[in-house]
Coordinates of C-alpha atoms and ligand atoms in Angstrom, one line a residue:
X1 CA 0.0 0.0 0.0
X2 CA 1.0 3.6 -0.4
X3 CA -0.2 7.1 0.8
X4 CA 0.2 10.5 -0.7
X5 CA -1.2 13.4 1.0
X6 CA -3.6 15.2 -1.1
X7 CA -5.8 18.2 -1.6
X8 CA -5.7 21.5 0.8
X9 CA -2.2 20.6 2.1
X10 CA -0.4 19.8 -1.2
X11 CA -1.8 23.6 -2.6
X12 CA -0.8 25.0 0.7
X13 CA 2.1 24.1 0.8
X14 CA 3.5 24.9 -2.7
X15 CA 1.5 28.6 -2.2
X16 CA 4.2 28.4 0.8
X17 CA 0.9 28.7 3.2
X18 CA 1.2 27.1 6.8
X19 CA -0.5 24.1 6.3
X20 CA -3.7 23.3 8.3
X21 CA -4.5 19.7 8.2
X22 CA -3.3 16.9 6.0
X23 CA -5.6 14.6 3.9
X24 CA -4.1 11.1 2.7
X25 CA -5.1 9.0 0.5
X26 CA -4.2 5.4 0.0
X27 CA -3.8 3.2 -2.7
X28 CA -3.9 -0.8 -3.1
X29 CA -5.0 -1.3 0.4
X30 CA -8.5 -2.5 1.7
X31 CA -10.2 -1.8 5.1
X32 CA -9.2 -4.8 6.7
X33 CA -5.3 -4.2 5.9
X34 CA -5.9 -0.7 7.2
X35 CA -7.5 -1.9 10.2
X36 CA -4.6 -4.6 11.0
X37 CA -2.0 -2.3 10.1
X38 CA -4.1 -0.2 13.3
X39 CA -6.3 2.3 11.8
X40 CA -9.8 3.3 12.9
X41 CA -12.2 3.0 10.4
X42 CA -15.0 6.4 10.7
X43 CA -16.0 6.8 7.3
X44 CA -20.0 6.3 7.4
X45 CA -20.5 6.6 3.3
X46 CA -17.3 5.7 2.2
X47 CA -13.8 3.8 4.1
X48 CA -11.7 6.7 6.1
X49 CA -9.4 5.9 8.8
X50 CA -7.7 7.6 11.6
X51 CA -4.0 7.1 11.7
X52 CA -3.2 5.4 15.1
X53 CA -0.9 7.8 16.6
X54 CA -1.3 11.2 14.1
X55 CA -5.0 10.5 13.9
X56 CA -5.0 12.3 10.7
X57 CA -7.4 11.2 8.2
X58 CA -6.7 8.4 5.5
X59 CA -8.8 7.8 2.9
X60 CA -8.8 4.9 0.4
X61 CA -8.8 5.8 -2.8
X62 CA -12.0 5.7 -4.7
X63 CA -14.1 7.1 -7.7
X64 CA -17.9 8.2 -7.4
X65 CA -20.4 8.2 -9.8
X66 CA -23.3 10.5 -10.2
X67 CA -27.0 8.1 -10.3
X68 CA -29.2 10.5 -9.4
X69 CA -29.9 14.5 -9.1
X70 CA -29.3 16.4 -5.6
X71 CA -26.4 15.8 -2.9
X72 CA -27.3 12.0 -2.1
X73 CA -27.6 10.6 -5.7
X74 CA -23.8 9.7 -5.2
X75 CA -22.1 6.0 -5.5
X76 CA -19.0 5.6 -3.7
X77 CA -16.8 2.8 -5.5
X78 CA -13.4 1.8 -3.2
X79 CA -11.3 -0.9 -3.8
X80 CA -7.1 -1.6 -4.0
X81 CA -7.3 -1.3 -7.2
X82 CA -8.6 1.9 -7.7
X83 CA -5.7 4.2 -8.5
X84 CA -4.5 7.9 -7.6
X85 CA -5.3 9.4 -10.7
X86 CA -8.9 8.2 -10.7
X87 CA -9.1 9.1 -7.2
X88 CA -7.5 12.6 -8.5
X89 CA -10.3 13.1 -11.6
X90 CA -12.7 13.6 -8.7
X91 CA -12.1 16.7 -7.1
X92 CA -12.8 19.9 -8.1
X93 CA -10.4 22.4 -9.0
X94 CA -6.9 21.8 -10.9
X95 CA -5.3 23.1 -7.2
X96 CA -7.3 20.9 -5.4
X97 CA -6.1 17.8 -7.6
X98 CA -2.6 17.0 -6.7
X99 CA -1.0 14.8 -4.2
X100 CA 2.5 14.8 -2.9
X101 CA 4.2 11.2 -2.6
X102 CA 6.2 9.7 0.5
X103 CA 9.7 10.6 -1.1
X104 CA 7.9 14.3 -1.6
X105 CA 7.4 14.3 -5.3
X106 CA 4.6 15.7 -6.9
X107 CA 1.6 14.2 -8.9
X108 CA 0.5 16.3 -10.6
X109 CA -2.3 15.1 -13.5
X110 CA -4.2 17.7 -14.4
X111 CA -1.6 20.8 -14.4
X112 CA -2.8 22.0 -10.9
X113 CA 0.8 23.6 -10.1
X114 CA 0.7 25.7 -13.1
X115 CA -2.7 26.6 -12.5
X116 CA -1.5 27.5 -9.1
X117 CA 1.4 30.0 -10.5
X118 CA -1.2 31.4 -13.1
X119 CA -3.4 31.8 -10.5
X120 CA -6.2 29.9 -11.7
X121 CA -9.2 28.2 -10.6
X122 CA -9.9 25.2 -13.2
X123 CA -12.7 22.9 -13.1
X124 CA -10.6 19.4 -13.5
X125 CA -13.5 17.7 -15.3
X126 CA -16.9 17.8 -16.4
X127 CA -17.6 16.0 -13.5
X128 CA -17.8 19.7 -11.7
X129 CA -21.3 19.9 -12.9
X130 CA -22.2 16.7 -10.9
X131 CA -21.8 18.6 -7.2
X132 CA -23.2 22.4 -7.4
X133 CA -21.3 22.6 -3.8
X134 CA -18.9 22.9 -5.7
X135 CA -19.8 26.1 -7.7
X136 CA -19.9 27.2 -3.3
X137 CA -16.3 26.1 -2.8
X138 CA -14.5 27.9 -5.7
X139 CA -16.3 31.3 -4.8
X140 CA -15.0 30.6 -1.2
X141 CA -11.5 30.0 -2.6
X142 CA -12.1 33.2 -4.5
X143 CA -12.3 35.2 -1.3
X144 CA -9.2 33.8 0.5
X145 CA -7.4 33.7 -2.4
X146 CA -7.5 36.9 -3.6
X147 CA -5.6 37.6 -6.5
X148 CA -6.9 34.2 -8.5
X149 CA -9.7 34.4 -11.5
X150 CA -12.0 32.0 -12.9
X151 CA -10.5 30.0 -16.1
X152 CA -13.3 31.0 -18.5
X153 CA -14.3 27.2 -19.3
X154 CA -14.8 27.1 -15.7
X155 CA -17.2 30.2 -15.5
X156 CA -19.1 28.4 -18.2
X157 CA -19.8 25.7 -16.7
X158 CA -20.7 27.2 -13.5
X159 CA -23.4 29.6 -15.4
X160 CA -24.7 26.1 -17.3
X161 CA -25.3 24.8 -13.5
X162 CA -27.2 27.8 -12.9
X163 CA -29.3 27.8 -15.3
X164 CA -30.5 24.4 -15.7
X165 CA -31.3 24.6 -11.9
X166 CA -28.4 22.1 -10.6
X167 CA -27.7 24.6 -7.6
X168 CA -31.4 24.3 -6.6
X169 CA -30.6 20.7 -5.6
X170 CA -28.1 22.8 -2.7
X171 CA -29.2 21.5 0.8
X172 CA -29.3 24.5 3.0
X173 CA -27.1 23.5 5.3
X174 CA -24.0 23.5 2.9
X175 CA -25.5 27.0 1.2
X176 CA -25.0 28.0 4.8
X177 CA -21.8 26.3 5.8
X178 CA -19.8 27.5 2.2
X179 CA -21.6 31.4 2.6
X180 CA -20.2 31.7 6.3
X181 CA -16.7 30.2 5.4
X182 CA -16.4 32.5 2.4
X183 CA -17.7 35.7 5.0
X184 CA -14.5 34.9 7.1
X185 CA -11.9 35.2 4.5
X186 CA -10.0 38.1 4.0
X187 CA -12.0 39.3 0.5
X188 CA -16.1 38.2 0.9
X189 CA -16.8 40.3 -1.9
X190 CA -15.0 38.0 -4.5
X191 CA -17.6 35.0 -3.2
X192 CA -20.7 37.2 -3.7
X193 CA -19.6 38.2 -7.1
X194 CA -18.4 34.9 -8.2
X195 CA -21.7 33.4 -7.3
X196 CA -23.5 36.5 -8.8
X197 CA -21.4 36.8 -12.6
X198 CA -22.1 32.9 -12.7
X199 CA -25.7 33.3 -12.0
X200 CA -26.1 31.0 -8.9
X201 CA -26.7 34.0 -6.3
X202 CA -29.8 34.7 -8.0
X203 CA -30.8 31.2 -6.9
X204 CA -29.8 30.5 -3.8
X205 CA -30.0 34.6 -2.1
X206 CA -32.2 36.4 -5.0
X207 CA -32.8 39.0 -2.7
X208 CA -29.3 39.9 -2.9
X209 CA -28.8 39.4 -6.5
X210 CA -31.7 42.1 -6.8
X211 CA -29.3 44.8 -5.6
X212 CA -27.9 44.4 -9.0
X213 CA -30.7 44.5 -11.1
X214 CA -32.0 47.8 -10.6
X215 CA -31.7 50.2 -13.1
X216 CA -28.6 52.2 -13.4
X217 CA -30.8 55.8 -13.2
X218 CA -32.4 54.3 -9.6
X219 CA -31.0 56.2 -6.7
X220 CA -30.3 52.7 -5.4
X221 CA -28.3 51.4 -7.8
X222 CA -24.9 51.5 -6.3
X223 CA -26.0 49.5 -3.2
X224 CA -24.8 46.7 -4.8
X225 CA -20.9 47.9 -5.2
X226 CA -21.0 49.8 -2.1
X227 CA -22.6 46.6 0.0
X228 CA -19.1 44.7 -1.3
X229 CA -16.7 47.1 -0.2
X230 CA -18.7 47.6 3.2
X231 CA -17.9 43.3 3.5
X232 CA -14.3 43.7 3.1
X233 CA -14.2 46.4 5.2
X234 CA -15.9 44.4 7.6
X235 CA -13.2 41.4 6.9
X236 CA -10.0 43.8 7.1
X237 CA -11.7 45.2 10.3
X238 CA -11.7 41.8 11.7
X239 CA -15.1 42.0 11.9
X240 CA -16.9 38.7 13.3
X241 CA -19.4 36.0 11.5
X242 CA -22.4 37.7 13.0
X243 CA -21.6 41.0 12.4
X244 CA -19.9 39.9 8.7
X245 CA -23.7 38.2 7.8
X246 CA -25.2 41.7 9.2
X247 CA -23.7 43.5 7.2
X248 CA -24.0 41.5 4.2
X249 CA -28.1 41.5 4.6
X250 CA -28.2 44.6 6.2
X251 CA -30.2 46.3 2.7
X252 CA -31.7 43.6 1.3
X253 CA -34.9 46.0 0.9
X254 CA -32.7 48.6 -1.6
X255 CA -33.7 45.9 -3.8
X256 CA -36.8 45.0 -3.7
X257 CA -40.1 46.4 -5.7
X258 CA -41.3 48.5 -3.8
X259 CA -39.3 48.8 -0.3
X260 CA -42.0 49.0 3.1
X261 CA -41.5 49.7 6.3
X262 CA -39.8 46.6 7.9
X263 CA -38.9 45.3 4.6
X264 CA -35.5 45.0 5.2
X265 CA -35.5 42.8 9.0
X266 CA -38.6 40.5 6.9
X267 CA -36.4 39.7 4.2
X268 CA -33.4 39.0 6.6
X269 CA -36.0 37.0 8.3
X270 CA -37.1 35.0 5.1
X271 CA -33.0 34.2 3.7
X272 CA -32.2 32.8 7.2
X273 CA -35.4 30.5 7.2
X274 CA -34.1 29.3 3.9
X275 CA -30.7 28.6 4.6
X276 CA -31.0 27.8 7.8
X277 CA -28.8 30.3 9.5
X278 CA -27.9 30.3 13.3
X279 CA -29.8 32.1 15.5
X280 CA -27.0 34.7 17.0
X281 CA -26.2 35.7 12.8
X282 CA -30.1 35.9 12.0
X283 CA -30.6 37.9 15.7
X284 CA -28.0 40.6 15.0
X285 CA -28.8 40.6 11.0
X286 CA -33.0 41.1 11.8
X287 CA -31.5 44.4 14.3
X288 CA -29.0 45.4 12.1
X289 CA -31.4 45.4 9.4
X290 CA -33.9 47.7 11.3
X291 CA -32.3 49.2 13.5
X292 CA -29.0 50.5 11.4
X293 CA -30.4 54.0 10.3
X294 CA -31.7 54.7 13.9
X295 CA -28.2 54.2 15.3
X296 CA -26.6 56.3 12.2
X297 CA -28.9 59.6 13.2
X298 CA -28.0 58.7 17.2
X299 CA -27.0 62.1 17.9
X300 CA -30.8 63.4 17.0
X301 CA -32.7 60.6 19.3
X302 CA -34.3 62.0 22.7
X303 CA -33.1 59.9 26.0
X304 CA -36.5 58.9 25.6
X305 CA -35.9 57.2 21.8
X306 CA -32.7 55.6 22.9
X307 CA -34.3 53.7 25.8
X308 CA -37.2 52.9 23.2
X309 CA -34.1 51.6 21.0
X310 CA -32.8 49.5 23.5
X311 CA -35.7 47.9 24.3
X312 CA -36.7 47.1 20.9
X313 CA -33.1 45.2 21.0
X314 CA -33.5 43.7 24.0
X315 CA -30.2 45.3 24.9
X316 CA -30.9 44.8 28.7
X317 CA -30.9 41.3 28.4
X318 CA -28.6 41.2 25.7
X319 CA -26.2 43.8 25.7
X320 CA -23.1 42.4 24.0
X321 CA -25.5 42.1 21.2
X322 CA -26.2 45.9 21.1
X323 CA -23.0 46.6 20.6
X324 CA -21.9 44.3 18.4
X325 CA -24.7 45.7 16.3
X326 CA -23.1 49.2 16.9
X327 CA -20.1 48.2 15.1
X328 CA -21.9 46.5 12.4
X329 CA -23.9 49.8 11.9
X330 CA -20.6 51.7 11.9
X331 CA -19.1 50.0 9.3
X332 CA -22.3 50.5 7.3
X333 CA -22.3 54.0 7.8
X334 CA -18.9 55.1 6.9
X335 CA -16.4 52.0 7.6
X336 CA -15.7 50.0 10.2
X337 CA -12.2 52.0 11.4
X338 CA -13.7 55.5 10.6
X339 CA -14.5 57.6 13.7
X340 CA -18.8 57.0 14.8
X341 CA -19.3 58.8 17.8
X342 CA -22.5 57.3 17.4
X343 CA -21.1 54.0 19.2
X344 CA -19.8 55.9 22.1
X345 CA -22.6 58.0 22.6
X346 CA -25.4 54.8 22.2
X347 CA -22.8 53.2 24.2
X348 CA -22.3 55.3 27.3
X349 CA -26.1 55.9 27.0
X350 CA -27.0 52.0 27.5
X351 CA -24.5 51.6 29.7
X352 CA -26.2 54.6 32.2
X353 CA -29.7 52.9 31.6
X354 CA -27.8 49.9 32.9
X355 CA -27.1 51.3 35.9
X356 CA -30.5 51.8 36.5
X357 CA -31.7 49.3 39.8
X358 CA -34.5 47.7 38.0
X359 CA -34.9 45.4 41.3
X360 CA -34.9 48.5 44.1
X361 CA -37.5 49.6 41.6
X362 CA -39.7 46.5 41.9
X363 CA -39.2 46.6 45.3
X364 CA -40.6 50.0 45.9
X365 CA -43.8 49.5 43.8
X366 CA -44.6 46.4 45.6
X367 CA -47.9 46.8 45.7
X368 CA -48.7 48.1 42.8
X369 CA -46.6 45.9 39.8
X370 CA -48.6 46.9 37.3
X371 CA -46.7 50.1 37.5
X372 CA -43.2 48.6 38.1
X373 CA -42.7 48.3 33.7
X374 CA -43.3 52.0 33.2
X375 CA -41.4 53.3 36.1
X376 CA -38.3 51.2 35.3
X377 CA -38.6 52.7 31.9
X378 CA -38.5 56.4 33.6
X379 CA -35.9 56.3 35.5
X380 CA -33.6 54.6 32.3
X381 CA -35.0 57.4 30.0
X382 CA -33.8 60.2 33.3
X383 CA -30.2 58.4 33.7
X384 CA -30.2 58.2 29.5
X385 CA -30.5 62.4 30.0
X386 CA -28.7 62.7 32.6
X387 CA -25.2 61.2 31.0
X388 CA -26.2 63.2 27.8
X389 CA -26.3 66.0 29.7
X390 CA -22.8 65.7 31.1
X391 CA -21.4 64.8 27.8
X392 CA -22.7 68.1 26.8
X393 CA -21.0 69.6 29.2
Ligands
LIG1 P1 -9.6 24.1 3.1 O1 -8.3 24.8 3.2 O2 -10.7 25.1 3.1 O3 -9.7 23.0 4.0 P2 -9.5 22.1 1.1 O4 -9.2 22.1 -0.4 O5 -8.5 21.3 2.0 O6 -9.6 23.6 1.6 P3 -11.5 20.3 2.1 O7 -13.0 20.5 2.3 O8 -10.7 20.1 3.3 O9 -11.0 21.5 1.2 O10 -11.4 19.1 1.1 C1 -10.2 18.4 0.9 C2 -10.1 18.0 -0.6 O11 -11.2 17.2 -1.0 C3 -10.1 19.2 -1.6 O12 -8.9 19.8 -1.7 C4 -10.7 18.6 -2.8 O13 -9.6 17.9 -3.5 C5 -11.6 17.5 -2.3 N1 -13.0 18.0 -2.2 C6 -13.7 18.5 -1.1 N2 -14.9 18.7 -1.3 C7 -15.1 18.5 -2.6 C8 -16.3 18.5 -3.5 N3 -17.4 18.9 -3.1 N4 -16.1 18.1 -4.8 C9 -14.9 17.7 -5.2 N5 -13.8 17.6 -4.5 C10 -13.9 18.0 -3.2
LIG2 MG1 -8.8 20.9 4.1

């Protein structure tokens, strides 16, 4: 038997990049030579085995064959005789399709080290079009690595799988799990415009791909450019997941029909039903979304409009959230390092309704608790003027 490490680590390496984890992949073995040689088989679909002392992951080699539409109509076929190129033909990009030998050679099938120089992402065979999570995966490659472009056989197929509805067959979870990688890197915008010049954004986040379909004469016809360079801001600012998906859903309205009231927090509402996103993304995203322009003007609320603010946050409760929503809000309006006295002032203002006892308060309307609500509310909205008041000062 032999083993070659493949995949991530072989690109990684020869882009000089620390290397993460290693993949292996083995070749004229079968699981129960792995096992005796003391491997632990975990592979549910298809053999994988942990290494008995690095515990990194060995796969036998195998080839897959598409029988059927969506993300299970996959056959897995492994046996020792099943070679590294086959296993190779599978993946998905040129990069992605090289492994590196025991004596630290290269094998290199399908060019993936020149593509790697050129800086391109290449489809490694037709096969691409089987696994639309893949058309995911090359826009998230796109963002980390920045200064790669899509060969332009590569872009065609991705705009075939698009419109002959392959990426509908996306399972939410992976739509989620690709989009929130992709956010983290260090350029999101390159994801959302790969997805969007290949066509699949308009299926799997139309209300996105709408901020690019407006009319260039529309006074909202920028939102779309201006949203990307908000994101990267965001990502250069360090910003984190939450705030990253805030920001990135933060105007989904600007591209709607015919924008109402709340539009913008329903239509966050609506793309995290879809996809399925987490609970603390969706929460900020829905306040970002409705509360962003009421932070931005800050410096024209009443004590009284700020403690309304709050509450509608549940910043009491929650108040890390509030402020994480403050910097989400300040990269919107004007970048996410720019000065925005709007945080310290919403800042120090919660932080003085904070103060307020809500419990001596309780205690003293004892009798009468119907009135405890409104009088907590009082004396926030009083300490809220009171610390504006010295700021004045
Ligand atoms: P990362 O640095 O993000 O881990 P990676 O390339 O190592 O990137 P993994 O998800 O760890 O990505 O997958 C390891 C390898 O498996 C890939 O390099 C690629 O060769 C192959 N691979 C993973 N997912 C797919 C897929 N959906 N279709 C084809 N090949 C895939
Ligand atoms: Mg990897």
């Amino acid at each position: 038997m032999r083993s070659y490490i493949v995949g991530g680590a072989v690109r990684d390496e020869l882009l000089g990049l620390p290397v993460q984890d290693h993949d292996h992949v083995v070749v004229g073995a079968t699981p129960e030579e792995m096992m005796a040689a003391g491997y632990t088989p975990v592979g549910k679909d298809f053999p994988v085995f942990l290494h008995p002392s690095t515990h990194e992951e060995y796969a036998l080699a195998r080839t897959e064959r598409k029988t059927a539409p969506g993300y299970k109509g996959f056959v897995f076929h492994a046996d020792e005789n099943v070679t590294l190129e086959q296993d190779l033909v599978r993946r998905d990009l040129t990069i992605n399709a090289m492994a590196k030998a025991e004596d630290g050679s290269i094998i290199d099938p399908f060019n993936g080290r020149r593509d790697l120089q050129q800086r391109i992402f290449r489809h490694v065979s037709d096969a691409f079009a089987e696994d639309p999570v893949r058309i995911l995966r090359l826009a998230r490659f796109a963002a980390r690595f920045t200064d790669f472009r899509v060969a332009p056989e590569t872009h065609a197929l991705m705009r075939r799988m698009a419109e002959e509805g392959e990426v509908d067959a996306l399972v939410p979870e992976r739509v989620w799990q690709e989009i929130s990688r992709g956010l983290m890197e260090a350029r999101p915008s390159r994801m959302i415009e790969v997805l969007r010049d290949c066509g699949a954004l308009a299926r799997i986040l139309p209300e996105l791909a709408a901020l690019w379909r407006m009319p260039a004469s529309a006074p909202q016809a920028a939102a779309g450019a201006r949203l990307l360079c908000m994101l990267d801001d965001a990502a250069q600012a360090g910003l984190d997941l939450p705030q990253r998906f805030a920001v990135l859903t933060y105007d989904l309205s600007a591209g709607a029909v015919s924008p109402q009231e709340d539009a913008a927090a329903a239509l966050v509402d609506a793309v995290c039903k879809r996809i399925k996103v987490p609970t603390d993304c969706r929460d900020l995203a829905r306040i970002t979304a409705r509360e962003h322009r009421h932070v931005a003007r800050a410096g024209t609320l009443s004590a009284e409009d700020k403690v309304a603010l709050f509450e509608r946050c549940d910043a009491f409760r929650k108040p890390q959230r509030f402020i994480d929503m403050l910097q989400a809000a300040a990269c919107i309006h004007g970048g996410a390092q720019a000065a925005f006295p709007q945080r310290d002032d919403l800042t120090s203002a919660l932080e003085a309704a904070r103060g307020v006892d809500a419990g001596a308060v309780a205690r003293q309307l004892a009798e009468r608790v119907k009135e405890i609500p409104g009088a907590v509310h009082r004396a926030r909205v009083a300490a809220v003027e009171a610390v504006a008041a010295q700021r004045q000062r």
